[in-house]
XYZ file of C-alpha atoms in Angstrom:
678
model
C 114.689 75.608 109.637
C 118.212 76.976 110.119
C 117.221 80.368 108.698
C 114.126 80.512 110.900
C 116.134 79.721 114.028
C 118.746 82.305 113.053
C 116.087 84.990 112.513
C 114.522 84.251 115.911
C 117.909 84.266 117.657
C 118.900 87.594 116.082
C 115.483 89.234 116.408
C 116.413 91.316 119.457
C 119.403 92.782 117.595
C 117.226 93.626 114.575
C 114.805 95.441 116.899
C 117.648 97.651 118.155
C 118.692 98.908 114.727
C 117.296 102.397 115.357
C 119.565 102.762 118.399
C 122.681 102.893 116.180
C 121.247 105.212 113.524
C 122.920 108.619 113.248
C 120.946 111.779 112.480
C 123.565 114.453 113.235
C 124.689 115.908 109.911
C 128.151 116.586 111.336
C 128.743 112.847 111.766
C 128.418 112.415 108.003
C 131.253 114.795 107.053
C 134.901 113.737 106.708
C 137.228 114.675 109.582
C 139.280 116.877 107.274
C 136.416 119.292 106.549
C 136.549 122.682 108.244
C 133.057 122.199 109.668
C 134.158 119.023 111.439
C 137.300 120.672 112.786
C 135.316 123.637 114.130
C 132.808 121.280 115.747
C 135.647 119.348 117.414
C 137.066 122.560 118.898
C 133.683 123.813 120.130
C 132.990 120.514 121.875
C 136.026 121.037 124.099
C 134.520 124.252 125.506
C 132.409 124.166 128.704
C 129.000 122.933 127.577
C 130.406 122.402 124.111
C 128.752 119.025 123.748
C 125.340 120.668 124.081
C 122.717 121.448 121.469
C 120.906 124.783 121.539
C 117.164 124.844 122.104
C 115.954 128.257 120.919
C 112.625 129.420 122.358
C 110.749 131.800 120.053
C 107.836 134.036 121.102
C 106.022 135.803 118.256
C 102.916 137.902 117.728
C 102.208 139.338 114.281
C 100.943 142.655 115.696
C 103.850 142.974 118.122
C 104.571 141.492 121.535
C 102.408 142.978 124.282
C 103.404 143.675 127.878
C 101.445 140.561 128.863
C 103.412 138.513 126.331
C 106.721 139.697 127.741
C 105.560 139.049 131.289
C 104.550 135.532 130.305
C 107.961 134.974 128.656
C 109.724 136.010 131.886
C 107.487 133.754 134.004
C 108.026 130.729 131.784
C 111.752 131.387 131.625
C 111.944 131.366 135.450
C 109.763 128.258 135.626
C 112.139 126.416 133.260
C 115.010 127.208 135.626
C 112.959 125.930 138.578
C 112.121 122.676 136.762
C 115.834 121.787 136.585
C 115.329 119.755 133.441
C 118.038 117.091 132.914
C 120.896 118.505 130.856
C 119.335 121.960 130.531
C 121.769 124.776 131.279
C 120.884 128.298 132.406
C 118.823 130.221 129.816
C 120.659 132.867 127.841
C 119.594 136.526 127.629
C 116.369 137.500 125.892
C 116.750 139.211 122.510
C 113.832 141.221 121.109
C 113.646 141.881 117.371
C 113.826 145.511 116.185
C 110.239 145.296 114.900
C 109.012 144.142 118.338
C 107.151 141.086 117.001
C 109.582 138.379 118.133
C 111.682 137.559 121.182
C 114.110 134.661 121.562
C 116.383 133.115 124.137
C 118.543 130.017 124.112
C 118.904 127.074 126.457
C 121.841 124.757 125.831
C 120.911 121.096 126.402
C 123.746 118.708 127.230
C 123.613 115.509 125.163
C 126.176 113.509 127.131
C 123.387 111.599 128.866
C 122.119 110.369 125.504
C 119.591 111.229 122.840
C 116.601 109.985 124.862
C 117.256 112.455 127.684
C 117.794 115.288 125.203
C 114.458 114.493 123.538
C 112.665 114.379 126.901
C 114.112 117.753 127.901
C 113.089 119.433 124.624
C 109.597 117.924 124.932
C 109.336 119.388 128.422
C 110.361 122.810 127.091
C 107.589 122.636 124.494
C 105.018 121.578 127.062
C 106.041 124.456 129.299
C 105.768 127.052 126.516
C 102.702 126.689 124.314
C 100.598 128.958 122.078
C 98.054 131.144 123.855
C 95.696 133.949 122.771
C 97.414 134.588 119.434
C 100.959 134.330 120.809
C 103.011 131.741 118.927
C 105.658 129.869 120.932
C 108.091 127.493 119.269
C 111.173 125.539 120.349
C 113.673 125.387 117.515
C 117.453 125.375 117.133
C 119.586 122.253 116.737
C 117.898 120.522 119.692
C 114.410 121.232 118.351
C 115.331 120.021 114.873
C 116.809 116.809 116.268
C 113.644 116.077 118.243
C 111.389 116.719 115.238
C 113.620 114.538 113.080
C 113.450 111.736 115.650
C 109.672 111.994 115.996
C 109.146 111.842 112.232
C 111.278 108.702 112.070
C 110.005 107.132 115.306
C 107.397 105.061 113.516
C 108.913 105.037 110.066
C 110.636 101.648 110.432
C 107.447 99.804 111.342
C 105.265 101.796 108.952
C 107.674 101.267 106.089
C 107.955 97.545 106.826
C 104.189 97.060 106.829
C 103.660 99.272 103.788
C 106.370 97.474 101.812
C 105.123 94.028 102.830
C 101.565 94.992 101.834
C 102.687 96.304 98.439
C 104.704 93.147 97.759
C 101.853 90.885 98.900
C 99.315 92.587 96.609
C 101.660 92.555 93.607
C 102.578 88.901 94.158
C 98.903 87.993 94.354
C 98.283 89.766 91.052
C 101.371 88.160 89.501
C 100.740 84.556 90.536
C 96.953 84.639 90.800
C 97.333 81.994 93.490
C 95.993 82.269 97.052
C 99.020 80.420 98.454
C 102.129 80.836 96.296
C 102.646 84.524 97.132
C 103.217 83.655 100.791
C 106.480 81.810 100.097
C 108.542 84.677 98.636
C 107.029 87.114 101.145
C 107.951 84.859 104.077
C 111.409 84.176 102.653
C 112.288 87.802 102.050
C 110.781 88.984 105.336
C 112.883 86.468 107.236
C 115.970 87.543 105.290
C 115.294 91.186 106.168
C 115.287 90.374 109.895
C 118.675 88.686 109.617
C 119.998 91.582 107.527
C 118.786 94.154 110.085
C 120.600 92.267 112.834
C 123.782 92.257 110.725
C 123.458 96.013 110.110
C 122.936 96.588 113.837
C 126.240 94.789 114.446
C 127.900 96.970 111.813
C 126.536 100.166 113.364
C 127.345 99.198 116.960
C 130.967 98.567 115.955
C 131.545 102.030 114.519
C 129.901 101.825 111.100
C 127.774 104.777 109.978
C 124.080 103.876 109.696
C 121.835 106.813 108.812
C 118.050 106.768 109.068
C 118.017 107.129 105.286
C 120.114 103.988 104.740
C 118.061 102.045 107.315
C 114.885 102.897 105.413
C 116.482 101.979 102.111
C 117.580 98.623 103.583
C 113.941 97.597 104.052
C 112.767 98.409 100.541
C 115.938 97.126 98.873
C 115.796 93.788 100.684
C 112.132 93.310 99.816
C 112.549 94.506 96.238
C 115.712 92.604 95.331
C 114.717 89.451 97.217
C 111.299 89.368 95.562
C 112.911 89.862 92.140
C 115.174 86.843 92.705
C 112.192 84.792 93.898
C 110.161 85.795 90.834
C 112.913 84.692 88.460
C 113.424 81.364 90.217
C 109.704 80.581 90.487
C 109.132 81.573 86.849
C 111.849 79.185 85.687
C 110.551 76.467 88.028
C 107.085 76.814 86.516
C 108.560 76.410 83.034
C 110.413 73.254 84.058
C 107.291 71.770 85.688
C 105.802 71.681 82.173
C 108.762 69.605 81.031
C 109.482 67.340 84.027
C 106.961 65.120 85.780
C 109.078 64.981 88.926
C 109.021 68.299 90.781
C 112.477 67.703 92.262
C 113.959 67.302 88.769
C 112.107 70.423 87.650
C 113.426 72.390 90.605
C 116.985 71.177 90.086
C 116.841 72.199 86.415
C 115.295 75.565 87.302
C 118.085 76.233 89.780
C 120.731 75.187 87.271
C 119.341 77.499 84.597
C 118.637 80.504 86.823
C 121.391 80.450 89.433
C 123.877 82.117 87.088
C 121.617 85.066 86.305
C 120.453 85.509 89.895
C 123.978 85.240 91.299
C 125.327 87.688 88.734
C 122.429 90.027 89.479
C 123.000 89.940 93.240
C 126.749 90.192 92.756
C 126.320 93.250 90.552
C 124.174 95.036 93.132
C 126.548 94.131 95.972
C 129.608 95.204 93.972
C 127.919 98.459 92.987
C 126.959 99.209 96.582
C 130.428 98.434 97.900
C 131.825 101.050 95.524
C 130.334 103.516 98.014
C 133.188 102.622 100.357
C 135.247 105.047 98.261
C 132.903 107.901 99.257
C 134.027 110.874 101.310
C 130.650 111.482 102.957
C 130.207 109.012 105.812
C 126.495 108.733 105.039
C 127.340 107.609 101.486
C 130.125 105.313 102.625
C 127.914 103.765 105.301
C 125.118 102.996 102.829
C 127.418 100.676 100.865
C 127.867 97.956 103.523
C 124.256 98.358 104.722
C 122.820 97.745 101.248
C 125.375 95.036 100.428
C 124.537 93.124 103.601
C 120.825 93.354 102.845
C 121.160 92.051 99.281
C 123.630 89.317 100.257
C 121.389 87.952 103.001
C 118.177 87.937 100.940
C 120.068 86.319 98.039
C 121.307 83.510 100.300
C 117.883 82.998 101.855
C 116.141 83.052 98.471
C 118.517 80.514 96.932
C 118.361 78.085 99.886
C 115.127 78.428 101.855
C 112.818 79.175 98.920
C 113.831 76.099 96.854
C 113.329 73.938 99.946
C 109.825 75.333 100.436
C 108.976 74.893 96.740
C 110.130 71.273 96.837
C 108.199 70.633 100.040
C 104.817 71.876 98.833
C 104.877 70.746 95.183
C 102.768 71.755 92.188
C 99.587 72.580 94.095
C 101.188 75.864 95.196
C 100.335 77.250 91.749
C 96.601 76.440 92.088
C 94.395 77.260 90.260
C 96.924 77.617 87.371
C 98.760 74.357 88.084
C 101.489 73.713 85.457
C 101.013 70.373 83.635
C 103.651 68.356 81.817
C 103.661 68.955 78.074
C 101.478 72.054 78.141
C 102.477 75.001 75.973
C 101.027 78.453 75.860
C 98.055 78.625 73.569
C 98.925 82.197 72.691
C 102.706 81.680 73.005
C 102.753 84.574 75.494
C 101.128 86.586 72.736
C 101.869 90.047 74.116
C 105.635 89.563 74.193
C 105.614 87.679 70.908
C 103.840 90.636 69.272
C 106.224 93.133 70.859
C 109.194 91.106 69.628
C 107.747 90.847 66.123
C 107.095 94.594 66.012
C 110.612 95.446 67.150
C 112.113 92.938 64.711
C 110.502 94.658 61.712
C 112.397 97.947 62.159
C 114.900 97.518 64.993
C 117.006 100.554 64.076
C 113.986 102.827 64.018
C 112.832 101.463 67.371
C 116.120 101.908 69.224
C 116.809 105.325 67.694
C 113.312 106.580 68.513
C 113.386 105.194 72.048
C 116.816 106.701 72.699
C 115.625 110.081 71.420
C 112.636 110.090 73.783
C 114.869 109.159 76.728
C 117.282 111.984 75.846
C 114.414 114.481 75.856
C 113.350 113.229 79.293
C 116.939 113.555 80.524
C 117.102 117.211 79.442
C 115.222 118.216 82.608
C 118.429 117.523 84.545
C 119.789 120.839 83.258
C 117.406 122.719 85.542
C 117.780 120.500 88.629
C 118.365 122.281 91.949
C 120.282 120.874 94.933
C 119.063 123.533 97.389
C 117.273 121.150 99.746
C 118.515 121.824 103.289
C 117.814 120.689 106.876
C 114.838 123.061 107.119
C 112.934 122.486 103.897
C 113.370 118.709 103.910
C 110.707 118.527 106.653
C 106.981 119.250 106.320
C 106.333 122.974 106.846
C 104.210 122.273 109.943
C 107.173 120.945 111.962
C 107.645 123.011 115.137
C 111.373 123.683 114.697
C 110.949 124.732 111.056
C 108.174 127.172 111.953
C 110.345 128.631 114.706
C 113.282 129.175 112.358
C 111.002 130.973 109.895
C 109.700 133.255 112.635
C 113.277 134.171 113.607
C 114.278 134.777 109.985
C 111.273 137.086 109.499
C 112.205 139.429 112.342
C 115.962 139.231 112.914
C 118.864 139.512 110.456
C 118.496 136.627 108.019
C 121.535 134.745 109.275
C 120.712 135.102 112.974
C 118.837 131.797 113.103
C 122.051 129.872 112.313
C 125.242 131.827 113.119
C 128.562 130.982 111.500
C 131.596 130.211 113.681
C 135.138 131.169 112.721
C 137.818 129.461 114.845
C 141.456 130.652 114.830
C 144.466 130.614 117.150
C 143.824 133.347 119.717
C 146.841 135.447 118.641
C 145.259 135.787 115.180
C 141.773 136.745 116.436
C 142.029 140.510 115.886
C 143.292 140.167 112.301
C 140.652 137.526 111.596
C 137.812 139.726 112.846
C 138.947 142.471 110.471
C 138.890 140.039 107.524
C 135.462 138.709 108.526
C 133.890 142.155 108.909
C 134.957 143.353 105.484
C 133.820 140.186 103.661
C 130.747 140.882 101.479
C 127.680 139.048 102.760
C 128.690 139.160 106.446
C 126.208 141.168 108.530
C 128.123 141.446 111.806
C 130.393 139.786 114.348
C 128.192 139.333 117.410
C 130.547 137.796 119.984
C 133.836 136.046 120.641
C 134.917 133.462 123.198
C 138.190 131.798 124.067
C 138.441 127.995 123.943
C 141.871 126.926 125.139
C 144.420 128.347 122.720
C 141.763 129.231 120.151
C 139.085 131.871 119.755
C 135.594 131.414 118.329
C 134.300 134.399 116.368
C 130.497 134.169 116.140
C 129.307 135.725 112.891
C 125.864 136.489 111.467
C 125.479 136.400 107.685
C 123.264 138.832 105.832
C 121.340 136.176 103.883
C 119.217 133.165 104.737
C 121.876 130.786 106.135
C 120.826 127.973 103.791
C 120.497 130.069 100.640
C 122.859 129.966 97.685
C 124.061 133.493 98.526
C 124.982 132.450 102.071
C 126.862 129.404 100.794
C 128.763 131.678 98.417
C 129.590 134.022 101.323
C 131.123 131.155 103.317
C 133.213 130.094 100.307
C 134.429 133.685 99.866
C 135.167 134.007 103.580
C 137.192 130.790 103.585
C 139.132 131.910 100.536
C 139.999 135.288 102.106
C 140.944 133.741 105.441
C 143.193 131.203 103.717
C 144.944 133.986 101.806
C 145.283 136.480 104.679
C 145.337 134.355 107.855
C 146.393 130.909 106.697
C 145.234 127.316 107.017
C 144.692 127.647 110.790
C 141.504 129.682 110.238
C 138.437 127.436 110.015
C 134.843 128.351 109.206
C 132.068 126.155 110.621
C 128.406 126.261 111.577
C 125.218 125.248 109.738
C 125.962 127.164 106.525
C 129.537 125.894 106.357
C 128.263 122.361 106.988
C 126.076 122.668 103.900
C 129.068 123.916 101.874
C 131.195 120.960 103.000
C 128.370 118.484 102.428
C 127.834 119.694 98.868
C 131.566 119.626 98.132
C 131.902 116.074 99.443
C 128.786 114.967 97.552
C 130.133 116.436 94.296
C 133.430 114.656 94.844
C 131.622 111.361 95.528
C 129.549 111.754 92.355
C 132.686 112.299 90.273
C 134.576 109.349 91.767
C 131.958 106.702 92.470
C 129.767 106.906 89.358
C 132.620 105.935 86.968
C 133.792 103.292 89.450
C 130.344 101.685 89.570
C 130.052 101.695 85.787
C 133.496 100.099 85.457
C 132.691 97.334 87.945
C 129.333 96.580 86.334
C 130.855 96.580 82.850
C 133.465 94.060 83.984
C 130.797 91.786 85.498
C 128.728 91.916 82.304
C 131.779 91.112 80.192
C 132.543 88.081 82.345
C 128.922 86.932 82.283
C 128.317 87.366 78.552
C 131.939 86.729 77.496
C 131.742 89.688 75.134
C 132.782 93.348 74.961
C 130.471 95.245 72.606
C 127.226 93.936 74.064
C 128.112 94.844 77.669
C 129.238 98.320 76.572
C 125.872 98.935 74.917
C 123.998 97.553 77.919
C 125.818 99.921 80.283
C 125.022 102.838 77.982
C 121.322 101.913 78.010
C 121.367 101.846 81.807
C 123.022 105.290 81.996
C 120.513 106.698 79.508
C 117.663 105.162 81.483
C 118.961 106.726 84.711
C 119.322 110.173 83.116
C 115.795 110.031 81.696
C 114.265 108.814 84.964
C 116.106 111.267 87.179
C 115.509 114.187 84.840
C 111.787 113.511 84.808
C 111.783 113.013 88.576
C 113.477 116.359 89.284
C 110.904 118.106 87.098
C 108.156 116.325 89.056
C 109.675 117.381 92.390
C 109.900 120.996 91.229
C 106.670 121.567 89.305
C 104.259 119.092 90.921
C 105.410 118.498 94.501
C 106.878 121.963 95.016
C 110.031 120.721 96.752
C 112.838 123.240 97.208
C 115.252 120.947 95.359
C 117.039 117.673 95.905
C 119.332 116.602 98.707
C 122.986 116.693 97.512
C 123.369 112.947 98.161
C 120.218 111.935 96.270
C 121.709 111.897 92.719
C 124.342 109.356 93.765
C 121.826 107.193 95.642
C 119.438 107.135 92.701
C 122.292 106.484 90.261
C 123.589 103.544 92.296
C 120.161 101.959 92.637
C 118.984 102.493 89.081
C 122.252 101.409 87.489
C 122.771 98.366 89.706
C 119.127 97.292 89.654
C 118.704 98.199 85.978
C 121.606 95.933 85.112
C 119.686 93.184 86.952
C 117.108 93.198 84.179
C 119.826 93.320 81.542
C 121.335 90.241 83.155
C 118.001 88.414 83.329
C 117.348 89.150 79.658
C 120.811 88.722 78.152
C 121.593 85.575 80.136
C 118.515 84.062 78.479
C 119.490 85.503 75.088
C 122.888 83.834 75.302
C 121.266 80.533 76.287
C 118.713 80.659 73.458
C 121.198 81.978 70.880
C 123.429 78.955 71.381
C 120.594 76.844 69.949
C 118.739 79.187 67.603
C 121.068 82.050 66.658
C 121.095 85.610 67.912
C 117.978 86.896 66.140
C 115.626 84.094 67.146
C 117.416 83.783 70.476
C 116.579 87.425 71.218
C 112.927 86.938 70.299
C 112.629 83.759 72.363
C 114.348 85.426 75.320
C 112.002 88.422 75.149
C 109.030 86.089 74.897
C 110.246 83.962 77.787
C 111.393 86.694 80.177
C 109.240 89.694 79.251
C 106.537 88.774 81.743
C 108.818 87.994 84.670
C 111.040 91.054 84.102
C 108.002 93.318 83.961
C 106.563 91.684 87.081
C 109.904 92.044 88.858
C 110.085 95.693 87.821
C 106.580 96.412 89.084
C 107.305 94.715 92.424
C 110.625 96.526 92.874
C 109.047 99.847 91.901
C 106.218 99.195 94.344
C 108.622 98.611 97.225
C 110.559 101.824 96.559
C 107.313 103.733 96.041
C 106.523 103.006 99.690
C 109.275 105.519 100.551
C 107.452 108.264 98.669
C 104.613 108.432 101.210
C 106.905 109.241 104.164
C 106.960 112.802 105.613
C 110.641 113.307 104.849
C 111.577 114.811 101.510
C 114.913 112.990 100.846
C 113.306 109.560 101.340
C 110.317 110.560 99.235
C 112.662 111.725 96.463
C 114.652 108.482 96.480
C 111.459 106.440 96.519
C 109.807 108.216 93.607
C 112.916 108.472 91.416
C 113.904 104.821 91.844
C 110.329 103.548 91.428
C 109.836 105.553 88.238
C 113.269 104.617 86.936
C 112.754 100.902 87.553
C 109.437 100.952 85.705
C 110.972 102.891 82.825
C 113.854 100.437 82.683
C 111.781 97.261 82.874
C 108.948 98.320 80.563
C 110.676 100.520 77.977
C 114.424 99.934 77.983
C 114.325 96.153 78.450
C 111.318 95.646 76.158
C 112.221 97.982 73.300
C 115.672 99.563 73.407
C 117.823 96.527 74.276
C 115.982 94.034 71.999
C 116.132 96.512 69.116
C 119.888 97.011 69.561
C 120.543 93.270 69.710
C 118.357 92.594 66.655
C 120.040 95.391 64.713
C 123.582 94.280 65.568
C 123.017 90.533 65.315
C 126.100 88.429 66.058
C 128.181 91.600 66.416
C 126.720 91.988 69.911
C 128.955 89.074 71.020
C 132.142 90.737 69.686
C 134.990 89.795 69.819
C 133.394 86.347 69.565
C 131.533 85.648 66.357
C 128.333 84.366 67.998
C 126.851 83.193 71.293
C 127.287 79.539 70.426
C 126.885 76.916 67.755
C 123.904 78.383 65.925
C 124.131 81.230 63.459
C 122.037 84.348 63.669
C 121.029 83.753 60.088
C 118.533 81.148 61.300
C 115.084 82.175 60.171
C 111.502 81.443 61.011
C 109.410 82.052 64.067
C 110.614 81.039 67.476
C 109.396 77.633 68.552
C 106.744 77.605 71.270
C 107.837 78.255 74.812
C 106.352 76.603 77.867
C 103.561 78.504 79.563
C 105.035 81.143 81.893
C 101.980 83.061 83.028
């Protein structure tokens, strides 16, 4: 009841989560980056806090006199409309080939994003296609509107899609018309509380991106449902041992709380490692994800047991667990898998590892060339407009580069800029206080690898000849800084996450060798999943590449969530090995947890797969890669690779201890029957 009241009380805050989400790429960069410093200077200029809306008029056969007359009429009408925040239109520029004309209207964003969106919508309504003439509104203002419209219904759509996926998978897992409602209700309630907490974080200065808000939904549903599956599975086992459901529930909690707590703690600790990130979008994801997992863990471990105790055994109808019943087939599938692995464990783990290494090889050809234009569907208005500009004007004209220097150094700086290879021309200069902005057009597509290289060369030359007071900003420079920060975050955070997870596993299993091997299996699983995913993005989906932040996101999720299944399995192995020895303990653990781990993996993969249907490439990439990786981890790594390693090493897996407990791994014979778990 307390959780329900809390969710109702905080519901209005959860509904306002989108109001604190940030979509401006500049807000994700560290303050020390040159792009951020240039942006800060430009915002002090008159109208500097505005975003440019670029109106593009294009006819393939060339603009006619009627087209140009229409452009002039619409331009005057826009002035007469006095749209909120819209400044006076700039001059009209006609391309040398005569097919395209553009002009710019700066839109002030001080009044808020809603007013900016309304103004850009009005510009589009005023200028529409007619008689073969294409009219588009692009630029930073157009891109921001299209981004907002794509995400306007994503939160609700994603919530419903994720809830539907979880509901269907729970129905298939439990084969009960009632039981599936409990974990779905529990996790859904936890998500509402988590969204309210994230709103509080964002409204107090924390960075919440639309990407992290979407991930919050699927992570909360996926992780919370996994914890519910493990608890309910253990409860069902204990109902076959205890006549009193309260005793069964208490025993189930006692036996599962360690694994579930360690699992949640591992995910939270892994996510909080993102606080060491340089990119604000990466750093902001850490607290967002940690809050989501923490809340659903608390709700699952308090509200769900109360509901299970309240409703009793009939929840499992028609497969009601009876005292004393054992599986007639002893969960035959997992028993057969265990027996097969046990015959040649070294062959199994070596062969599985080899296949995973082959899958990982695709990483060598991965591209990180996804940019703010090609991460949207090609039909988006602003993207089409940018392509029309790029086809008729110098390639870099659609996104000029700004060089900002102290005014006394402007002349020398212009000379350096003009002789830098890859720079097409300096188009204008303007004074902003004691500094001068030098507006520069690059010769290549502003988001291409060649343009990024030009900005790096330009910065290097300016640093050598002008000094550290010369800064290069603009869209191309923003991409350079974003990629540099992402590479730094990859190098720092990945080892940090692995170290934290290794420490948690060592504390949980009270061993060294076993946890080291488990971490290696998780890394290998990630490499195989991400390598295969990048090949899929390239050759099947036709994406331009991956977002620079995606590798770290996928790594964090697959490593942290993959270790979940290691914890579920090895916690049971340690428990069983104390009674039966390592070999039989491994087989009994696989037999007892194989079904629930696979079910948990399918549910978690299903929740992340919901991201893959959204019309935004970075979310689709995260969704597919994590879904595929979770399935690979749960079905292959946890069923074959880890059991084979443990069976091959025997008691050595508990090194420096000699064994997991009193029993010796030399115990022989088949595992004794387990309670029914299906």
